[in-house]
PDB file of C-alpha atoms and ligand atoms in Angstrom:
ATOM      1  CA  UNK A   1       0.130  -0.068   0.067  1.00  0.00           C
ATOM      2  CA  UNK A   2       1.435   3.189  -0.880  1.00  0.00           C
ATOM      3  CA  UNK A   3       0.689   6.590   0.121  1.00  0.00           C
ATOM      4  CA  UNK A   4      -1.382   7.474  -3.089  1.00  0.00           C
ATOM      5  CA  UNK A   5      -3.012   3.824  -3.660  1.00  0.00           C
ATOM      6  CA  UNK A   6      -6.696   3.820  -3.555  1.00  0.00           C
ATOM      7  CA  UNK A   7      -6.337   1.121  -0.872  1.00  0.00           C
ATOM      8  CA  UNK A   8      -4.771   3.567   1.441  1.00  0.00           C
ATOM      9  CA  UNK A   9      -6.838   6.665   0.636  1.00  0.00           C
ATOM     10  CA  UNK A  10      -9.851   4.243   1.660  1.00  0.00           C
ATOM     11  CA  UNK A  11      -8.216   3.125   4.767  1.00  0.00           C
ATOM     12  CA  UNK A  12      -7.491   6.759   5.873  1.00  0.00           C
ATOM     13  CA  UNK A  13     -10.732   8.407   4.580  1.00  0.00           C
ATOM     14  CA  UNK A  14     -12.978   7.946   7.906  1.00  0.00           C
ATOM     15  CA  UNK A  15      -9.881   8.931  10.151  1.00  0.00           C
ATOM     16  CA  UNK A  16      -9.732  12.034   7.948  1.00  0.00           C
ATOM     17  CA  UNK A  17     -13.367  12.593   8.194  1.00  0.00           C
ATOM     18  CA  UNK A  18     -13.213  12.475  11.950  1.00  0.00           C
ATOM     19  CA  UNK A  19      -9.974  14.445  12.375  1.00  0.00           C
ATOM     20  CA  UNK A  20     -11.027  17.706  10.105  1.00  0.00           C
ATOM     21  CA  UNK A  21     -10.851  20.723  12.027  1.00  0.00           C
ATOM     22  CA  UNK A  22     -14.710  21.611  12.701  1.00  0.00           C
ATOM     23  CA  UNK A  23     -13.928  25.574  13.140  1.00  0.00           C
ATOM     24  CA  UNK A  24     -12.222  25.358   9.751  1.00  0.00           C
ATOM     25  CA  UNK A  25     -15.027  23.410   7.867  1.00  0.00           C
ATOM     26  CA  UNK A  26     -17.522  26.196   9.162  1.00  0.00           C
ATOM     27  CA  UNK A  27     -15.489  28.886   7.838  1.00  0.00           C
ATOM     28  CA  UNK A  28     -15.742  27.447   4.439  1.00  0.00           C
ATOM     29  CA  UNK A  29     -19.489  26.647   4.544  1.00  0.00           C
ATOM     30  CA  UNK A  30     -19.945  30.444   5.623  1.00  0.00           C
ATOM     31  CA  UNK A  31     -17.752  31.680   2.825  1.00  0.00           C
ATOM     32  CA  UNK A  32     -20.329  29.923   0.530  1.00  0.00           C
ATOM     33  CA  UNK A  33     -23.319  30.956   2.371  1.00  0.00           C
ATOM     34  CA  UNK A  34     -26.233  32.678   0.215  1.00  0.00           C
ATOM     35  CA  UNK A  35     -25.144  31.530  -3.137  1.00  0.00           C
ATOM     36  CA  UNK A  36     -27.677  29.469  -4.885  1.00  0.00           C
ATOM     37  CA  UNK A  37     -25.183  27.347  -6.976  1.00  0.00           C
ATOM     38  CA  UNK A  38     -21.312  27.096  -6.276  1.00  0.00           C
ATOM     39  CA  UNK A  39     -18.112  25.851  -8.689  1.00  0.00           C
ATOM     40  CA  UNK A  40     -15.497  24.128  -6.922  1.00  0.00           C
ATOM     41  CA  UNK A  41     -12.251  22.690  -7.826  1.00  0.00           C
ATOM     42  CA  UNK A  42     -10.592  19.897  -5.847  1.00  0.00           C
ATOM     43  CA  UNK A  43      -6.669  19.411  -6.243  1.00  0.00           C
ATOM     44  CA  UNK A  44      -5.011  16.189  -6.140  1.00  0.00           C
ATOM     45  CA  UNK A  45      -8.682  14.789  -5.465  1.00  0.00           C
ATOM     46  CA  UNK A  46      -7.567  11.185  -5.005  1.00  0.00           C
ATOM     47  CA  UNK A  47     -10.932   9.300  -5.061  1.00  0.00           C
ATOM     48  CA  UNK A  48     -12.946  12.391  -4.108  1.00  0.00           C
ATOM     49  CA  UNK A  49     -12.525  12.373  -0.160  1.00  0.00           C
ATOM     50  CA  UNK A  50     -12.986  16.507  -0.220  1.00  0.00           C
ATOM     51  CA  UNK A  51     -16.704  15.920  -2.002  1.00  0.00           C
ATOM     52  CA  UNK A  52     -17.494  13.317   0.601  1.00  0.00           C
ATOM     53  CA  UNK A  53     -16.495  15.598   3.606  1.00  0.00           C
ATOM     54  CA  UNK A  54     -18.033  18.602   2.243  1.00  0.00           C
ATOM     55  CA  UNK A  55     -20.749  18.632  -0.049  1.00  0.00           C
ATOM     56  CA  UNK A  56     -23.239  17.600   2.687  1.00  0.00           C
ATOM     57  CA  UNK A  57     -22.504  20.965   4.389  1.00  0.00           C
ATOM     58  CA  UNK A  58     -23.232  22.880   1.602  1.00  0.00           C
ATOM     59  CA  UNK A  59     -27.025  23.940   0.975  1.00  0.00           C
ATOM     60  CA  UNK A  60     -26.159  25.145  -2.460  1.00  0.00           C
ATOM     61  CA  UNK A  61     -26.249  23.430  -5.929  1.00  0.00           C
ATOM     62  CA  UNK A  62     -22.698  22.175  -6.261  1.00  0.00           C
ATOM     63  CA  UNK A  63     -20.352  21.665  -9.740  1.00  0.00           C
ATOM     64  CA  UNK A  64     -17.216  19.859  -8.522  1.00  0.00           C
ATOM     65  CA  UNK A  65     -14.255  19.784 -10.847  1.00  0.00           C
ATOM     66  CA  UNK A  66     -12.027  17.058  -9.440  1.00  0.00           C
ATOM     67  CA  UNK A  67      -8.398  16.930 -10.918  1.00  0.00           C
ATOM     68  CA  UNK A  68      -5.517  14.361 -10.271  1.00  0.00           C
ATOM     69  CA  UNK A  69      -2.562  13.125 -12.345  1.00  0.00           C
ATOM     70  CA  UNK A  70      -3.457   9.432 -11.479  1.00  0.00           C
ATOM     71  CA  UNK A  71      -6.126   8.066 -13.849  1.00  0.00           C
ATOM     72  CA  UNK A  72      -6.535   4.930 -11.528  1.00  0.00           C
ATOM     73  CA  UNK A  73      -7.557   7.117  -8.820  1.00  0.00           C
ATOM     74  CA  UNK A  74      -9.809   9.537 -10.936  1.00  0.00           C
ATOM     75  CA  UNK A  75     -11.493   6.365 -12.460  1.00  0.00           C
ATOM     76  CA  UNK A  76     -12.618   5.475  -8.937  1.00  0.00           C
ATOM     77  CA  UNK A  77     -14.449   8.674  -8.024  1.00  0.00           C
ATOM     78  CA  UNK A  78     -17.909   7.613  -7.290  1.00  0.00           C
ATOM     79  CA  UNK A  79     -20.890   9.089  -8.634  1.00  0.00           C
ATOM     80  CA  UNK A  80     -22.299  11.997  -6.568  1.00  0.00           C
ATOM     81  CA  UNK A  81     -24.763  10.852  -3.952  1.00  0.00           C
ATOM     82  CA  UNK A  82     -26.854  13.827  -4.211  1.00  0.00           C
ATOM     83  CA  UNK A  83     -28.893  15.231  -7.067  1.00  0.00           C
ATOM     84  CA  UNK A  84     -27.602  18.704  -6.446  1.00  0.00           C
ATOM     85  CA  UNK A  85     -24.163  17.822  -6.944  1.00  0.00           C
ATOM     86  CA  UNK A  86     -21.982  17.254  -9.980  1.00  0.00           C
ATOM     87  CA  UNK A  87     -19.063  15.984 -10.499  1.00  0.00           C
ATOM     88  CA  UNK A  88     -16.640  16.126 -13.478  1.00  0.00           C
ATOM     89  CA  UNK A  89     -13.059  14.451 -13.237  1.00  0.00           C
ATOM     90  CA  UNK A  90     -10.016  15.879 -15.337  1.00  0.00           C
ATOM     91  CA  UNK A  91      -6.504  14.544 -15.368  1.00  0.00           C
ATOM     92  CA  UNK A  92      -3.903  17.344 -14.395  1.00  0.00           C
ATOM     93  CA  UNK A  93      -0.556  17.341 -13.559  1.00  0.00           C
ATOM     94  CA  UNK A  94      -0.588  20.025 -11.014  1.00  0.00           C
ATOM     95  CA  UNK A  95       3.114  20.556 -10.974  1.00  0.00           C
ATOM     96  CA  UNK A  96       2.974  21.743 -14.640  1.00  0.00           C
ATOM     97  CA  UNK A  97      -0.708  22.718 -15.066  1.00  0.00           C
ATOM     98  CA  UNK A  98      -1.772  24.508 -11.884  1.00  0.00           C
ATOM     99  CA  UNK A  99      -2.929  27.507 -13.663  1.00  0.00           C
ATOM    100  CA  UNK A 100      -5.240  25.495 -16.111  1.00  0.00           C
ATOM    101  CA  UNK A 101      -6.666  23.597 -13.177  1.00  0.00           C
ATOM    102  CA  UNK A 102      -7.743  27.182 -11.623  1.00  0.00           C
ATOM    103  CA  UNK A 103      -9.214  28.544 -14.607  1.00  0.00           C
ATOM    104  CA  UNK A 104     -13.303  29.028 -15.336  1.00  0.00           C
ATOM    105  CA  UNK A 105     -15.810  30.415 -13.007  1.00  0.00           C
ATOM    106  CA  UNK A 106     -14.906  28.840  -9.330  1.00  0.00           C
ATOM    107  CA  UNK A 107     -16.152  29.785  -5.759  1.00  0.00           C
ATOM    108  CA  UNK A 108     -13.696  27.308  -3.885  1.00  0.00           C
ATOM    109  CA  UNK A 109     -10.582  25.735  -4.037  1.00  0.00           C
ATOM    110  CA  UNK A 110     -10.217  22.591  -2.120  1.00  0.00           C
ATOM    111  CA  UNK A 111      -7.360  20.186  -1.446  1.00  0.00           C
ATOM    112  CA  UNK A 112      -6.448  17.701   1.241  1.00  0.00           C
ATOM    113  CA  UNK A 113      -3.030  15.753   2.026  1.00  0.00           C
ATOM    114  CA  UNK A 114      -1.492  17.615  -0.684  1.00  0.00           C
ATOM    115  CA  UNK A 115       0.414  20.744   0.587  1.00  0.00           C
ATOM    116  CA  UNK A 116       3.302  18.516   2.790  1.00  0.00           C
ATOM    117  CA  UNK A 117       3.915  17.041  -0.985  1.00  0.00           C
ATOM    118  CA  UNK A 118       4.750  20.429  -2.629  1.00  0.00           C
ATOM    119  CA  UNK A 119       7.514  22.597  -2.522  1.00  0.00           C
ATOM    120  CA  UNK A 120       8.111  26.200  -1.443  1.00  0.00           C
ATOM    121  CA  UNK A 121       7.944  27.547  -4.676  1.00  0.00           C
ATOM    122  CA  UNK A 122       4.690  25.465  -6.039  1.00  0.00           C
ATOM    123  CA  UNK A 123       3.017  26.810  -2.699  1.00  0.00           C
ATOM    124  CA  UNK A 124       4.091  30.466  -3.544  1.00  0.00           C
ATOM    125  CA  UNK A 125       2.677  30.069  -7.096  1.00  0.00           C
ATOM    126  CA  UNK A 126      -0.439  28.217  -5.581  1.00  0.00           C
ATOM    127  CA  UNK A 127      -1.162  31.823  -3.379  1.00  0.00           C
ATOM    128  CA  UNK A 128      -0.170  34.124  -6.173  1.00  0.00           C
ATOM    129  CA  UNK A 129      -2.444  32.319  -8.744  1.00  0.00           C
ATOM    130  CA  UNK A 130      -5.642  31.848  -6.219  1.00  0.00           C
ATOM    131  CA  UNK A 131      -5.018  35.664  -5.391  1.00  0.00           C
ATOM    132  CA  UNK A 132      -5.176  36.521  -8.735  1.00  0.00           C
ATOM    133  CA  UNK A 133      -8.524  34.884  -9.140  1.00  0.00           C
ATOM    134  CA  UNK A 134      -9.668  35.797  -5.784  1.00  0.00           C
ATOM    135  CA  UNK A 135     -10.419  32.065  -4.824  1.00  0.00           C
ATOM    136  CA  UNK A 136     -11.089  30.979  -1.146  1.00  0.00           C
ATOM    137  CA  UNK A 137      -8.924  27.929  -0.391  1.00  0.00           C
ATOM    138  CA  UNK A 138      -9.540  24.933   2.001  1.00  0.00           C
ATOM    139  CA  UNK A 139      -6.574  22.949   2.684  1.00  0.00           C
ATOM    140  CA  UNK A 140      -7.205  20.176   4.757  1.00  0.00           C
ATOM    141  CA  UNK A 141      -5.182  17.374   6.328  1.00  0.00           C
ATOM    142  CA  UNK A 142      -1.523  18.800   5.914  1.00  0.00           C
ATOM    143  CA  UNK A 143       1.038  16.387   7.649  1.00  0.00           C
ATOM    144  CA  UNK A 144       2.869  18.737  10.474  1.00  0.00           C
ATOM    145  CA  UNK A 145       5.551  16.369  11.704  1.00  0.00           C
ATOM    146  CA  UNK A 146       4.149  16.056  15.023  1.00  0.00           C
ATOM    147  CA  UNK A 147       3.822  11.918  16.213  1.00  0.00           C
ATOM    148  CA  UNK A 148       2.948  10.756  19.671  1.00  0.00           C
ATOM    149  CA  UNK A 149       3.075   6.955  20.175  1.00  0.00           C
ATOM    150  CA  UNK A 150       2.237   5.206  23.396  1.00  0.00           C
ATOM    151  CA  UNK A 151       3.783   3.426  25.001  1.00  0.00           C
ATOM    152  CA  UNK A 152       6.804   5.179  23.929  1.00  0.00           C
ATOM    153  CA  UNK A 153       9.981   3.159  22.479  1.00  0.00           C
ATOM    154  CA  UNK A 154      13.491   4.094  22.586  1.00  0.00           C
ATOM    155  CA  UNK A 155      13.764   4.389  18.787  1.00  0.00           C
ATOM    156  CA  UNK A 156      10.788   6.305  18.095  1.00  0.00           C
ATOM    157  CA  UNK A 157      12.584   9.664  17.729  1.00  0.00           C
ATOM    158  CA  UNK A 158      15.022   8.219  15.491  1.00  0.00           C
ATOM    159  CA  UNK A 159      12.347   6.615  13.392  1.00  0.00           C
ATOM    160  CA  UNK A 160      10.268   9.880  13.262  1.00  0.00           C
ATOM    161  CA  UNK A 161      12.995  12.118  12.417  1.00  0.00           C
ATOM    162  CA  UNK A 162      13.949  10.149   9.443  1.00  0.00           C
ATOM    163  CA  UNK A 163      10.314  10.113   8.589  1.00  0.00           C
ATOM    164  CA  UNK A 164       9.919  13.613   8.452  1.00  0.00           C
ATOM    165  CA  UNK A 165      13.303  13.999   6.398  1.00  0.00           C
ATOM    166  CA  UNK A 166      11.916  11.809   3.969  1.00  0.00           C
ATOM    167  CA  UNK A 167       8.788  14.033   4.084  1.00  0.00           C
ATOM    168  CA  UNK A 168      11.118  16.801   2.762  1.00  0.00           C
ATOM    169  CA  UNK A 169      12.486  14.812  -0.266  1.00  0.00           C
ATOM    170  CA  UNK A 170      11.105  15.428  -3.872  1.00  0.00           C
ATOM    171  CA  UNK A 171       7.472  14.296  -4.360  1.00  0.00           C
ATOM    172  CA  UNK A 172       7.130  15.401  -7.840  1.00  0.00           C
ATOM    173  CA  UNK A 173       6.917  19.289  -7.146  1.00  0.00           C
ATOM    174  CA  UNK A 174      10.529  19.846  -6.181  1.00  0.00           C
ATOM    175  CA  UNK A 175      11.934  19.482  -2.678  1.00  0.00           C
ATOM    176  CA  UNK A 176       8.679  19.349  -0.622  1.00  0.00           C
ATOM    177  CA  UNK A 177       7.930  21.493   2.278  1.00  0.00           C
ATOM    178  CA  UNK A 178       6.806  18.172   4.488  1.00  0.00           C
ATOM    179  CA  UNK A 179       6.196  19.151   8.000  1.00  0.00           C
ATOM    180  CA  UNK A 180       6.668  22.871   7.354  1.00  0.00           C
ATOM    181  CA  UNK A 181       3.889  22.737   4.540  1.00  0.00           C
ATOM    182  CA  UNK A 182       0.743  24.270   6.904  1.00  0.00           C
ATOM    183  CA  UNK A 183       2.535  26.834   8.434  1.00  0.00           C
ATOM    184  CA  UNK A 184       4.257  27.976   5.241  1.00  0.00           C
ATOM    185  CA  UNK A 185       0.773  28.164   3.685  1.00  0.00           C
ATOM    186  CA  UNK A 186      -0.776  30.346   6.416  1.00  0.00           C
ATOM    187  CA  UNK A 187       2.491  32.742   5.732  1.00  0.00           C
ATOM    188  CA  UNK A 188       2.167  32.552   1.687  1.00  0.00           C
ATOM    189  CA  UNK A 189      -1.710  33.429   1.868  1.00  0.00           C
ATOM    190  CA  UNK A 190      -1.219  36.037   4.560  1.00  0.00           C
ATOM    191  CA  UNK A 191       1.338  37.757   2.238  1.00  0.00           C
ATOM    192  CA  UNK A 192      -1.421  37.953  -0.696  1.00  0.00           C
ATOM    193  CA  UNK A 193      -3.737  39.606   1.565  1.00  0.00           C
ATOM    194  CA  UNK A 194      -6.133  36.718   2.791  1.00  0.00           C
ATOM    195  CA  UNK A 195      -7.377  35.954   6.218  1.00  0.00           C
ATOM    196  CA  UNK A 196      -6.802  32.506   7.772  1.00  0.00           C
ATOM    197  CA  UNK A 197      -8.808  30.295   9.595  1.00  0.00           C
ATOM    198  CA  UNK A 198      -6.548  27.136  10.781  1.00  0.00           C
ATOM    199  CA  UNK A 199      -6.799  24.520  13.360  1.00  0.00           C
ATOM    200  CA  UNK A 200      -5.189  21.053  14.155  1.00  0.00           C
ATOM    201  CA  UNK A 201      -6.842  18.056  12.339  1.00  0.00           C
ATOM    202  CA  UNK A 202      -4.793  15.341  14.229  1.00  0.00           C
ATOM    203  CA  UNK A 203      -5.384  11.583  13.201  1.00  0.00           C
ATOM    204  CA  UNK A 204      -6.028   9.674  16.604  1.00  0.00           C
ATOM    205  CA  UNK A 205      -5.427   5.997  16.180  1.00  0.00           C
ATOM    206  CA  UNK A 206      -6.922   4.122  19.258  1.00  0.00           C
ATOM    207  CA  UNK A 207      -5.844   0.320  20.212  1.00  0.00           C
ATOM    208  CA  UNK A 208      -8.498  -0.929  18.112  1.00  0.00           C
ATOM    209  CA  UNK A 209      -7.565   0.917  14.937  1.00  0.00           C
ATOM    210  CA  UNK A 210      -5.194  -1.928  14.473  1.00  0.00           C
ATOM    211  CA  UNK A 211      -5.005  -2.118  10.522  1.00  0.00           C
ATOM    212  CA  UNK A 212      -4.393   1.621  10.101  1.00  0.00           C
ATOM    213  CA  UNK A 213      -1.544   1.728  12.572  1.00  0.00           C
ATOM    214  CA  UNK A 214       0.138  -1.326  11.294  1.00  0.00           C
ATOM    215  CA  UNK A 215      -0.266   0.319   7.478  1.00  0.00           C
ATOM    216  CA  UNK A 216       1.247   3.652   8.961  1.00  0.00           C
ATOM    217  CA  UNK A 217       4.105   2.128  10.970  1.00  0.00           C
ATOM    218  CA  UNK A 218       4.928   0.132   8.029  1.00  0.00           C
ATOM    219  CA  UNK A 219       5.013   3.081   5.903  1.00  0.00           C
ATOM    220  CA  UNK A 220       7.315   4.977   8.236  1.00  0.00           C
ATOM    221  CA  UNK A 221       9.555   1.949   8.483  1.00  0.00           C
ATOM    222  CA  UNK A 222      10.039   2.040   4.639  1.00  0.00           C
ATOM    223  CA  UNK A 223      10.782   5.949   4.869  1.00  0.00           C
ATOM    224  CA  UNK A 224      13.543   5.407   7.746  1.00  0.00           C
ATOM    225  CA  UNK A 225      15.175   2.666   5.697  1.00  0.00           C
ATOM    226  CA  UNK A 226      15.049   4.853   2.583  1.00  0.00           C
ATOM    227  CA  UNK A 227      16.375   7.998   4.477  1.00  0.00           C
ATOM    228  CA  UNK A 228      19.244   5.616   5.635  1.00  0.00           C
ATOM    229  CA  UNK A 229      20.121   7.450   8.639  1.00  0.00           C
ATOM    230  CA  UNK A 230      19.869   4.758  11.056  1.00  0.00           C
ATOM    231  CA  UNK A 231      20.859   1.001  10.939  1.00  0.00           C
ATOM    232  CA  UNK A 232      18.348  -1.405   9.055  1.00  0.00           C
ATOM    233  CA  UNK A 233      18.564  -3.760  12.119  1.00  0.00           C
ATOM    234  CA  UNK A 234      17.329  -0.748  14.227  1.00  0.00           C
ATOM    235  CA  UNK A 235      14.379  -0.006  12.001  1.00  0.00           C
ATOM    236  CA  UNK A 236      13.574  -3.959  11.542  1.00  0.00           C
ATOM    237  CA  UNK A 237      13.747  -4.002  15.572  1.00  0.00           C
ATOM    238  CA  UNK A 238      11.637  -1.057  16.050  1.00  0.00           C
ATOM    239  CA  UNK A 239       8.902  -2.340  13.748  1.00  0.00           C
ATOM    240  CA  UNK A 240       8.441  -5.674  15.226  1.00  0.00           C
ATOM    241  CA  UNK A 241       8.111  -4.018  18.784  1.00  0.00           C
ATOM    242  CA  UNK A 242       5.603  -1.668  17.570  1.00  0.00           C
ATOM    243  CA  UNK A 243       3.482  -4.366  15.690  1.00  0.00           C
ATOM    244  CA  UNK A 244       3.461  -6.655  18.746  1.00  0.00           C
ATOM    245  CA  UNK A 245       2.172  -3.746  20.604  1.00  0.00           C
ATOM    246  CA  UNK A 246      -0.477  -3.292  18.079  1.00  0.00           C
ATOM    247  CA  UNK A 247      -1.271  -6.683  17.971  1.00  0.00           C
ATOM    248  CA  UNK A 248      -1.706  -6.988  21.699  1.00  0.00           C
ATOM    249  CA  UNK A 249      -4.135  -3.708  21.608  1.00  0.00           C
ATOM    250  CA  UNK A 250      -1.871  -1.695  23.568  1.00  0.00           C
ATOM    251  CA  UNK A 251      -0.843   0.860  20.980  1.00  0.00           C
ATOM    252  CA  UNK A 252      -2.075   4.509  20.261  1.00  0.00           C
ATOM    253  CA  UNK A 253      -0.738   7.172  17.778  1.00  0.00           C
ATOM    254  CA  UNK A 254      -1.589  10.747  17.056  1.00  0.00           C
ATOM    255  CA  UNK A 255      -0.100  11.981  13.753  1.00  0.00           C
ATOM    256  CA  UNK A 256      -0.208  15.958  13.648  1.00  0.00           C
ATOM    257  CA  UNK A 257      -2.270  17.503  10.959  1.00  0.00           C
ATOM    258  CA  UNK A 258      -3.611  21.093  10.193  1.00  0.00           C
ATOM    259  CA  UNK A 259      -6.607  22.574   8.294  1.00  0.00           C
ATOM    260  CA  UNK A 260      -6.215  25.854   6.638  1.00  0.00           C
ATOM    261  CA  UNK A 261      -8.967  28.057   5.326  1.00  0.00           C
ATOM    262  CA  UNK A 262      -7.634  31.238   3.740  1.00  0.00           C
ATOM    263  CA  UNK A 263     -10.019  33.644   2.242  1.00  0.00           C
ATOM    264  CA  UNK A 264      -9.387  36.704   0.251  1.00  0.00           C
ATOM    265  CA  UNK A 265     -10.122  40.097   1.987  1.00  0.00           C
ATOM    266  CA  UNK A 266     -10.413  43.458   0.570  1.00  0.00           C
ATOM    267  CA  UNK A 267      -6.998  44.745   1.495  1.00  0.00           C
ATOM    268  CA  UNK A 268      -5.426  43.912  -1.717  1.00  0.00           C
TER     269      UNK A 268
HETATM  270  C1  LIG B 301      -2.056  11.801  -0.144  1.00  0.00           C
HETATM  271  S1  LIG B 301      -2.991  11.610  -1.729  1.00  0.00           S
HETATM  272  C2  LIG B 301      -4.574  12.666  -1.157  1.00  0.00           C
HETATM  273  C3  LIG B 301      -5.839  12.381  -2.111  1.00  0.00           C
HETATM  274  C4  LIG B 301      -7.017  12.992  -1.766  1.00  0.00           C
HETATM  275  N1  LIG B 301      -6.919  14.400  -1.677  1.00  0.00           N
HETATM  276  C5  LIG B 301      -7.531  12.768  -0.423  1.00  0.00           C
HETATM  277  O1  LIG B 301      -7.388  13.392   0.713  1.00  0.00           O
HETATM  278  O2  LIG B 301      -8.063  11.606  -0.111  1.00  0.00           O
HETATM  279  C6  LIG B 301      -2.267  12.850  -2.695  1.00  0.00           C
HETATM  280  C7  LIG B 301      -2.976  13.130  -4.213  1.00  0.00           C
HETATM  281  O3  LIG B 301      -2.029  14.164  -4.951  1.00  0.00           O
HETATM  282  C8  LIG B 301      -2.045  13.516  -6.228  1.00  0.00           C
HETATM  283  N2  LIG B 301      -1.051  13.928  -6.892  1.00  0.00           N
HETATM  284  C9  LIG B 301       0.477  13.921  -6.477  1.00  0.00           C
HETATM  285  N3  LIG B 301       1.191  14.430  -7.279  1.00  0.00           N
HETATM  286  C10 LIG B 301       0.345  15.145  -8.449  1.00  0.00           C
HETATM  287  C11 LIG B 301       0.418  15.953  -9.362  1.00  0.00           C
HETATM  288  N4  LIG B 301       1.753  16.291  -9.966  1.00  0.00           N
HETATM  289  N5  LIG B 301      -0.622  16.393 -10.143  1.00  0.00           N
HETATM  290  C12 LIG B 301      -1.898  15.903  -9.718  1.00  0.00           C
HETATM  291  N6  LIG B 301      -2.080  15.272  -8.666  1.00  0.00           N
HETATM  292  C13 LIG B 301      -0.876  14.942  -8.068  1.00  0.00           C
HETATM  293  C14 LIG B 301      -2.047  11.950  -6.323  1.00  0.00           C
HETATM  294  O4  LIG B 301      -2.422  11.193  -7.370  1.00  0.00           O
HETATM  295  C15 LIG B 301      -2.977  11.699  -4.891  1.00  0.00           C
HETATM  296  O5  LIG B 301      -4.175  11.470  -5.407  1.00  0.00           O
END
């Protein structure tokens, strides 16, 4: 299961839904209030989790354009569950064609679990292009580098440091912002005159959430192995101990994320 596979996206979606920051969601909904019909583009949509999270909260008729560069994910976007929602999927490589994705009449840009993958340069381009079109932006579930695992293991800090180093490697947009992305988004959008509502949207995996814990831990071990900053035997030992705790129903994991809503103001 890799970070963009349909299986991984389906596994994380209910946890994402629980984690989404309520105040940030309220701000998104309030920004669209009073419009009979809205046009929304979802950047790096995967299989459309933003539609499922947001559309039941919006009273208006909604036309969603879902863009991603992965055709197999776009093909898995289910039809809308409400007659007042339309969905159009469009293949776009956002590194090359961000501007095209933002064109056309739009009332909102959404994205989730994308900003930690992008470079500072791409984020700046996104803020400038959104501001040029005066588009509100809802960016959910950006990983922010905070991880708490209980009970603690002596190798946790080394593994998480390696994971966070891996997060900063190139994910197709140049060197990724990784854990710095959410704060960078706040700063970039403030600089182009936007008002920000931001808050935590941490994943909270309890002892019963065994499968997603195992997948998360395996992904972290693979990242630590790739970074190569700690001996492979230490990574394997760590993963083995952590898997035993999950199997015994003794493990909990909190993974830090931030949600950001950036709305254009009249100041620029
Ligand atoms: C972590 S997934 C998040 C998917 C979805 N937003 C969600 O929250 O379930 C990241 C998404 O970014 C997409 N992606 C990565 N690089 C891209 C690019 N250059 N252009 C368009 N989409 C891209 C992947 O295909 C994947 O769907």
